[in-house]
Amino acid sequence: MPRPVLLIHGGAGDISESRIAGKFVGIKQALRSAWCLLSPENGTAGSAMDAVEAAVRSMELDENFNAGYGSCLNTSGQVEMEASLMEGRQLRAGCITLLRDVMHPITVARRLLEKQRHTFLGGEAAQELALATGSERLPPGALITEGARYTLKEFQEQVAQGKDPFFARTELAEDKLTPKTDPSGETVGAVAMDATGQIVVGTSTGGITGKWPGRIGDTPLLGSGTYADNLRGGVSTTGHGETIMRYNLAQRILAAMEHRGLSAQEAADKECQEMTKRLGGTGGAIVVGHTGDLGISFTSHRMAWGYVQDGTIFYGIEGQVVLQEPFTVAT
């Protein structure tokens, strides 16, 4: 019987020193809120689907992450969110884009997956599905934080100076930028495998600051931002969406594992590095192989990540530095 695995990320990008503490708090909270739904030790059968949704929902509520509350703003100063959820047994998926004024895009993606009629909905159709399946319509602007407003202002000032942050290096600023949302486009995601061997992947984002209204990124695209296959593994990616979708990062990682015999870590390292070498944009990925091995890799300045193993939370945000602390159940 496979050992349950839960691996999450809180975005890759130009994360300043001032934002690291908040990322760590949010990562650990998401793990604690989700692990009880996955581990059969807690008296339940354990569900990878429930655990992934819970982990992502936790981060969608936290302004330290670019998903749900705290999402980036487009050039019109609005939040347009997207998410995807996929399971690896029957390869069912739900993909949502251009969603507004709803707190949990990942849950809307799950509702679409459960309908089993369509795989991808956007705009008004996604909005209608959300409201018809129990999501609350929030007041306009309820998801916008001061950090998101500040970052859009910084973006607009750079554009006015003739710079294009979309094609600049991802390290646009150090601690000079202190807002909650990154210009380079963070994302949140989770990959879980339960005791039945079921692998589920979920990814959610507010996109990239200063995107055009109607822009769709890599997050809802299967094979780019999300993919799950019980015979190979599961991947959730994060970073510069235009780069990730052009490279088809998630599928390339799984292909390297399947056809080259690479471990989850080796495949993630190889494909993230090759993507940046070839296209210039940066990003990262978390990977769970079908045997339960883990991969965590990124070419951006930093990427927040965490997982639970043997009663311990392991987490980090830069280089090979791994932090840990005893696991305690969320209260």
Coordinates of C-alpha atoms in Angstrom, one line a residue:
M1 CA 0.0 0.0 0.0
P2 CA 1.5 3.4 -1.0
R3 CA 2.4 5.8 1.8
P4 CA 0.4 9.0 1.5
V5 CA 2.3 12.0 0.2
L6 CA 1.4 15.7 0.3
L7 CA 3.7 18.3 -1.4
I8 CA 2.7 21.9 -1.9
H9 CA 4.1 25.2 -3.3
G10 CA 3.3 28.8 -2.6
G11 CA 4.7 30.4 -5.8
A12 CA 8.0 31.0 -7.5
G13 CA 9.3 34.4 -8.3
D14 CA 11.0 37.5 -7.0
I15 CA 10.0 37.0 -3.3
S16 CA 11.6 39.6 -1.1
E17 CA 13.0 39.0 2.3
S18 CA 10.1 40.8 4.0
R19 CA 7.6 38.3 2.6
I20 CA 9.4 35.0 3.5
A21 CA 7.9 34.8 7.1
G22 CA 4.4 35.1 5.8
K23 CA 5.0 32.5 3.1
F24 CA 6.3 30.0 5.7
V25 CA 3.3 30.6 8.0
G26 CA 0.9 30.0 5.1
I27 CA 2.7 26.9 3.8
K28 CA 2.6 25.3 7.2
Q29 CA -1.0 26.2 7.8
A30 CA -2.0 24.7 4.4
L31 CA -0.2 21.4 5.2
R32 CA -1.8 21.1 8.6
S33 CA -5.3 21.8 7.3
A34 CA -4.9 19.2 4.5
W35 CA -2.9 16.4 6.0
C36 CA -5.7 15.1 8.2
L37 CA -7.8 14.5 5.1
L38 CA -5.1 12.4 3.5
S39 CA -3.5 10.3 6.2
P40 CA -5.3 7.1 7.1
E41 CA -3.6 7.3 10.5
N42 CA -6.3 9.8 11.5
G43 CA -9.2 7.2 11.2
T44 CA -10.3 8.0 7.6
A45 CA -9.6 6.3 4.3
G46 CA -7.7 9.3 3.1
S47 CA -8.5 11.2 -0.1
A48 CA -5.9 12.9 -2.3
M49 CA -8.7 14.9 -3.9
D50 CA -9.9 16.3 -0.5
A51 CA -6.3 17.0 0.6
V52 CA -5.3 18.9 -2.5
E53 CA -8.5 21.0 -2.5
A54 CA -8.0 21.8 1.2
A55 CA -4.4 22.8 0.9
V56 CA -5.1 25.1 -2.1
R57 CA -8.2 26.6 -0.4
S58 CA -6.0 27.5 2.6
M59 CA -3.6 29.4 0.5
E60 CA -6.4 31.1 -1.5
L61 CA -7.5 32.7 1.8
D62 CA -4.1 34.0 2.6
E63 CA -2.9 37.3 1.2
N64 CA 0.7 36.1 1.2
F65 CA -0.1 34.1 -1.9
N66 CA -1.2 35.2 -5.4
A67 CA -4.4 33.2 -5.5
G68 CA -7.9 34.0 -4.3
Y69 CA -7.6 36.8 -1.8
G70 CA -4.4 38.7 -2.7
S71 CA -4.4 37.9 -6.4
C72 CA -2.5 40.1 -8.9
L73 CA -4.3 42.8 -10.8
N74 CA -4.6 43.2 -14.5
T75 CA -4.2 46.6 -16.3
S76 CA -7.8 47.5 -15.5
G77 CA -7.1 47.0 -11.8
Q78 CA -9.3 43.9 -11.6
V79 CA -8.7 40.3 -10.4
E80 CA -9.1 37.5 -12.9
M81 CA -8.3 34.1 -11.5
E82 CA -7.8 30.6 -12.8
A83 CA -7.3 27.1 -11.4
S84 CA -7.1 23.5 -12.5
L85 CA -7.6 20.2 -10.7
M86 CA -6.8 16.8 -12.1
E87 CA -6.9 13.2 -10.9
G88 CA -4.6 10.4 -12.2
R89 CA -6.8 7.3 -12.3
Q90 CA -9.3 8.3 -15.0
L91 CA -7.5 11.5 -16.0
R92 CA -10.5 13.6 -15.2
A93 CA -9.9 17.3 -14.9
G94 CA -11.6 20.7 -14.2
C95 CA -10.0 23.8 -15.6
I96 CA -11.3 27.3 -14.8
T97 CA -10.2 30.7 -16.1
L98 CA -11.2 34.4 -16.0
L99 CA -13.1 33.9 -12.8
R100 CA -14.0 37.0 -10.7
D101 CA -15.3 37.8 -7.3
V102 CA -15.3 34.2 -6.0
M103 CA -13.0 33.2 -3.1
H104 CA -12.0 29.6 -4.1
P105 CA -11.3 29.0 -7.8
I106 CA -9.9 25.5 -6.9
T107 CA -13.4 24.4 -5.6
V108 CA -15.0 25.7 -8.8
A109 CA -12.5 23.6 -10.7
R110 CA -13.5 20.5 -8.6
R111 CA -17.1 21.1 -9.3
L112 CA -16.4 21.1 -13.1
L113 CA -14.4 17.9 -12.7
E114 CA -17.3 16.3 -10.9
K115 CA -19.8 17.3 -13.6
Q116 CA -17.7 15.2 -16.1
R117 CA -19.3 17.0 -19.1
H118 CA -16.6 19.6 -20.0
T119 CA -13.0 20.0 -18.9
F120 CA -12.4 23.7 -19.4
L121 CA -14.7 26.7 -18.8
G122 CA -13.9 30.4 -18.8
G123 CA -15.4 33.8 -18.2
E124 CA -19.2 34.0 -17.8
A125 CA -19.6 30.3 -18.1
A126 CA -17.1 29.7 -15.2
Q127 CA -18.9 32.4 -13.2
E128 CA -22.2 30.8 -13.7
L129 CA -20.9 27.4 -12.7
A130 CA -19.4 28.8 -9.6
L131 CA -22.6 30.5 -8.4
A132 CA -24.8 27.5 -9.4
T133 CA -22.6 25.1 -7.3
G134 CA -22.5 27.0 -4.1
S135 CA -19.9 29.6 -4.4
E136 CA -20.7 33.0 -2.9
R137 CA -20.6 36.1 -5.1
L138 CA -18.3 38.5 -3.3
P139 CA -18.7 42.3 -3.6
P140 CA -16.6 43.8 -6.4
G141 CA -13.0 44.4 -5.2
A142 CA -13.3 42.2 -2.2
L143 CA -10.3 40.1 -3.3
I144 CA -8.0 43.1 -3.9
T145 CA -5.3 43.8 -1.3
E146 CA -3.2 47.0 -0.8
G147 CA -0.2 44.9 -1.8
A148 CA -1.8 44.1 -5.1
R149 CA -2.6 47.8 -5.8
Y150 CA 0.9 48.8 -4.9
T151 CA 2.5 46.2 -7.2
L152 CA 0.3 47.3 -10.1
K153 CA 1.4 50.9 -9.5
E154 CA 5.1 49.8 -9.6
F155 CA 4.4 47.9 -12.8
Q156 CA 2.8 50.9 -14.4
E157 CA 5.7 53.1 -13.4
Q158 CA 8.1 50.7 -15.0
V159 CA 6.1 50.6 -18.2
A160 CA 6.0 54.4 -18.3
Q161 CA 9.8 54.3 -18.1
G162 CA 10.0 52.2 -21.2
K163 CA 10.7 48.9 -19.4
D164 CA 8.6 45.7 -19.9
P165 CA 8.6 43.6 -16.7
F166 CA 7.2 40.7 -18.6
F167 CA 10.4 40.2 -20.5
A168 CA 12.9 41.4 -17.9
R169 CA 14.8 39.3 -15.5
T170 CA 12.6 37.9 -12.7
E171 CA 14.7 39.6 -10.0
L172 CA 13.0 42.9 -10.6
A173 CA 13.5 44.1 -7.1
E174 CA 14.9 43.1 -3.7
D175 CA 13.4 44.4 -0.5
K176 CA 12.6 47.7 -2.2
L177 CA 9.3 46.0 -3.2
T178 CA 7.4 44.9 -0.1
P179 CA 3.9 44.2 -1.4
K180 CA 2.1 40.9 -0.9
T181 CA 1.9 40.1 -4.6
D182 CA 4.9 39.5 -7.0
P183 CA 5.2 41.1 -10.5
S184 CA 6.6 37.9 -11.9
G185 CA 3.4 35.8 -11.3
E186 CA 3.3 33.4 -8.4
T187 CA 0.9 30.5 -8.1
V188 CA -0.1 28.0 -5.4
G189 CA -0.3 24.3 -6.0
A190 CA -0.5 20.9 -4.3
V191 CA 0.3 17.3 -5.3
A192 CA -1.0 14.4 -3.3
M193 CA -1.0 10.6 -3.4
D194 CA -3.3 8.7 -1.1
A195 CA -3.0 5.1 0.2
T196 CA -4.9 3.8 -2.9
G197 CA -2.2 5.2 -5.2
Q198 CA -4.5 7.9 -6.5
I199 CA -2.6 11.1 -7.5
V200 CA -4.3 14.5 -7.6
V201 CA -2.9 17.8 -8.6
G202 CA -4.4 21.3 -8.1
T203 CA -3.0 24.7 -9.1
S204 CA -4.6 28.2 -8.5
T205 CA -3.4 31.7 -9.4
G206 CA -4.3 35.3 -9.9
G207 CA -1.9 35.5 -12.8
I208 CA 0.7 38.2 -13.5
T209 CA 0.5 41.8 -12.5
G210 CA -0.2 44.1 -15.4
K211 CA -1.7 41.3 -17.6
W212 CA -4.2 42.3 -20.2
P213 CA -7.8 41.7 -19.3
G214 CA -8.7 38.3 -20.7
R215 CA -5.1 36.9 -20.5
I216 CA -5.0 33.2 -19.8
G217 CA -1.8 31.7 -18.2
D218 CA -0.4 28.2 -17.8
T219 CA -2.3 27.3 -14.6
P220 CA -5.5 26.0 -16.2
L221 CA -3.7 24.4 -19.1
L222 CA -3.2 20.6 -18.7
G223 CA 0.4 19.6 -19.3
S224 CA 1.7 23.1 -18.6
G225 CA 0.5 24.1 -15.1
T226 CA -1.0 20.9 -13.9
Y227 CA -1.0 17.2 -14.7
A228 CA -1.8 14.0 -12.9
D229 CA -1.3 10.4 -14.1
N230 CA -1.2 7.5 -11.6
L231 CA 1.1 5.6 -14.0
R232 CA 3.7 8.4 -14.0
G233 CA 3.2 11.0 -11.3
G234 CA 1.8 14.5 -10.7
V235 CA 3.2 18.0 -11.3
S236 CA 2.1 21.5 -10.4
T237 CA 4.2 24.4 -11.8
T238 CA 4.6 28.0 -11.0
G239 CA 6.5 31.0 -12.4
H240 CA 6.3 33.0 -15.6
G241 CA 3.2 31.6 -17.3
E242 CA 4.0 32.6 -20.9
T243 CA 7.3 30.7 -20.5
I244 CA 5.8 27.6 -18.8
M245 CA 3.0 27.2 -21.3
R246 CA 5.3 27.5 -24.3
Y247 CA 7.6 24.9 -22.8
N248 CA 4.7 22.6 -21.6
L249 CA 6.7 22.1 -18.4
A250 CA 4.5 19.6 -16.5
Q251 CA 4.3 17.1 -19.4
R252 CA 8.0 17.4 -20.1
I253 CA 8.9 16.6 -16.5
L254 CA 6.6 13.5 -16.6
A255 CA 8.0 12.5 -19.9
A256 CA 11.6 12.7 -18.6
M257 CA 10.5 10.4 -15.7
E258 CA 8.7 7.9 -18.0
H259 CA 11.1 7.7 -21.0
R260 CA 14.5 8.6 -19.5
G261 CA 14.0 6.8 -16.2
L262 CA 14.8 9.9 -14.1
S263 CA 13.6 10.4 -10.6
A264 CA 11.1 13.1 -9.8
Q265 CA 13.9 15.4 -8.5
E266 CA 16.2 14.7 -11.5
A267 CA 13.3 15.3 -14.0
A268 CA 12.2 18.5 -12.3
D269 CA 15.8 19.9 -12.2
K270 CA 16.5 19.0 -15.8
E271 CA 13.3 20.4 -17.3
C272 CA 13.2 23.6 -15.2
Q273 CA 16.8 24.4 -16.1
E274 CA 16.3 23.6 -19.8
M275 CA 13.2 25.7 -19.9
T276 CA 15.0 28.8 -18.6
K277 CA 18.1 28.1 -20.7
R278 CA 16.0 27.9 -23.9
L279 CA 13.4 30.6 -23.3
G280 CA 14.8 32.9 -20.6
G281 CA 11.8 32.9 -18.3
T282 CA 12.0 31.3 -14.9
G283 CA 9.7 29.1 -12.9
G284 CA 9.5 26.0 -10.8
A285 CA 7.7 22.7 -10.2
I286 CA 6.7 20.3 -7.5
V287 CA 6.5 16.6 -8.4
V288 CA 5.3 13.4 -6.9
G289 CA 6.3 10.2 -8.8
H290 CA 4.1 7.2 -9.0
T291 CA 6.3 5.5 -6.4
G292 CA 6.0 8.4 -4.0
D293 CA 9.4 10.1 -4.6
L294 CA 9.4 13.9 -4.5
G295 CA 10.9 16.6 -6.7
I296 CA 11.2 20.3 -5.9
S297 CA 13.0 22.5 -8.3
F298 CA 13.0 26.2 -9.5
T299 CA 15.1 28.6 -11.5
S300 CA 13.5 31.7 -10.1
H301 CA 14.9 33.8 -7.2
R302 CA 12.9 31.8 -4.7
M303 CA 10.0 29.3 -4.5
A304 CA 8.0 28.5 -1.3
W305 CA 7.3 24.8 -0.8
G306 CA 6.6 22.3 2.0
Y307 CA 5.6 18.7 2.7
V308 CA 4.9 16.3 5.6
Q309 CA 6.9 13.2 6.2
D310 CA 7.3 11.0 9.3
G311 CA 5.6 13.4 11.7
T312 CA 7.7 16.4 10.5
I313 CA 7.0 19.4 8.3
F314 CA 9.8 20.1 5.8
Y315 CA 9.8 23.5 4.1
G316 CA 11.9 26.0 2.3
I317 CA 12.1 28.9 -0.1
E318 CA 15.6 29.2 -1.5
G319 CA 18.5 27.0 -2.7
Q320 CA 19.0 23.8 -1.0
V321 CA 18.1 25.1 2.5
V322 CA 15.6 22.8 4.1
L323 CA 13.9 23.8 7.3
Q324 CA 11.8 21.5 9.5
E325 CA 9.6 21.3 12.6
P326 CA 7.3 18.8 14.3
F327 CA 3.9 18.4 12.7
T328 CA 1.0 19.6 14.7
V329 CA -2.7 19.5 13.7
A330 CA -4.3 22.8 12.7
T331 CA -6.5 24.3 15.3

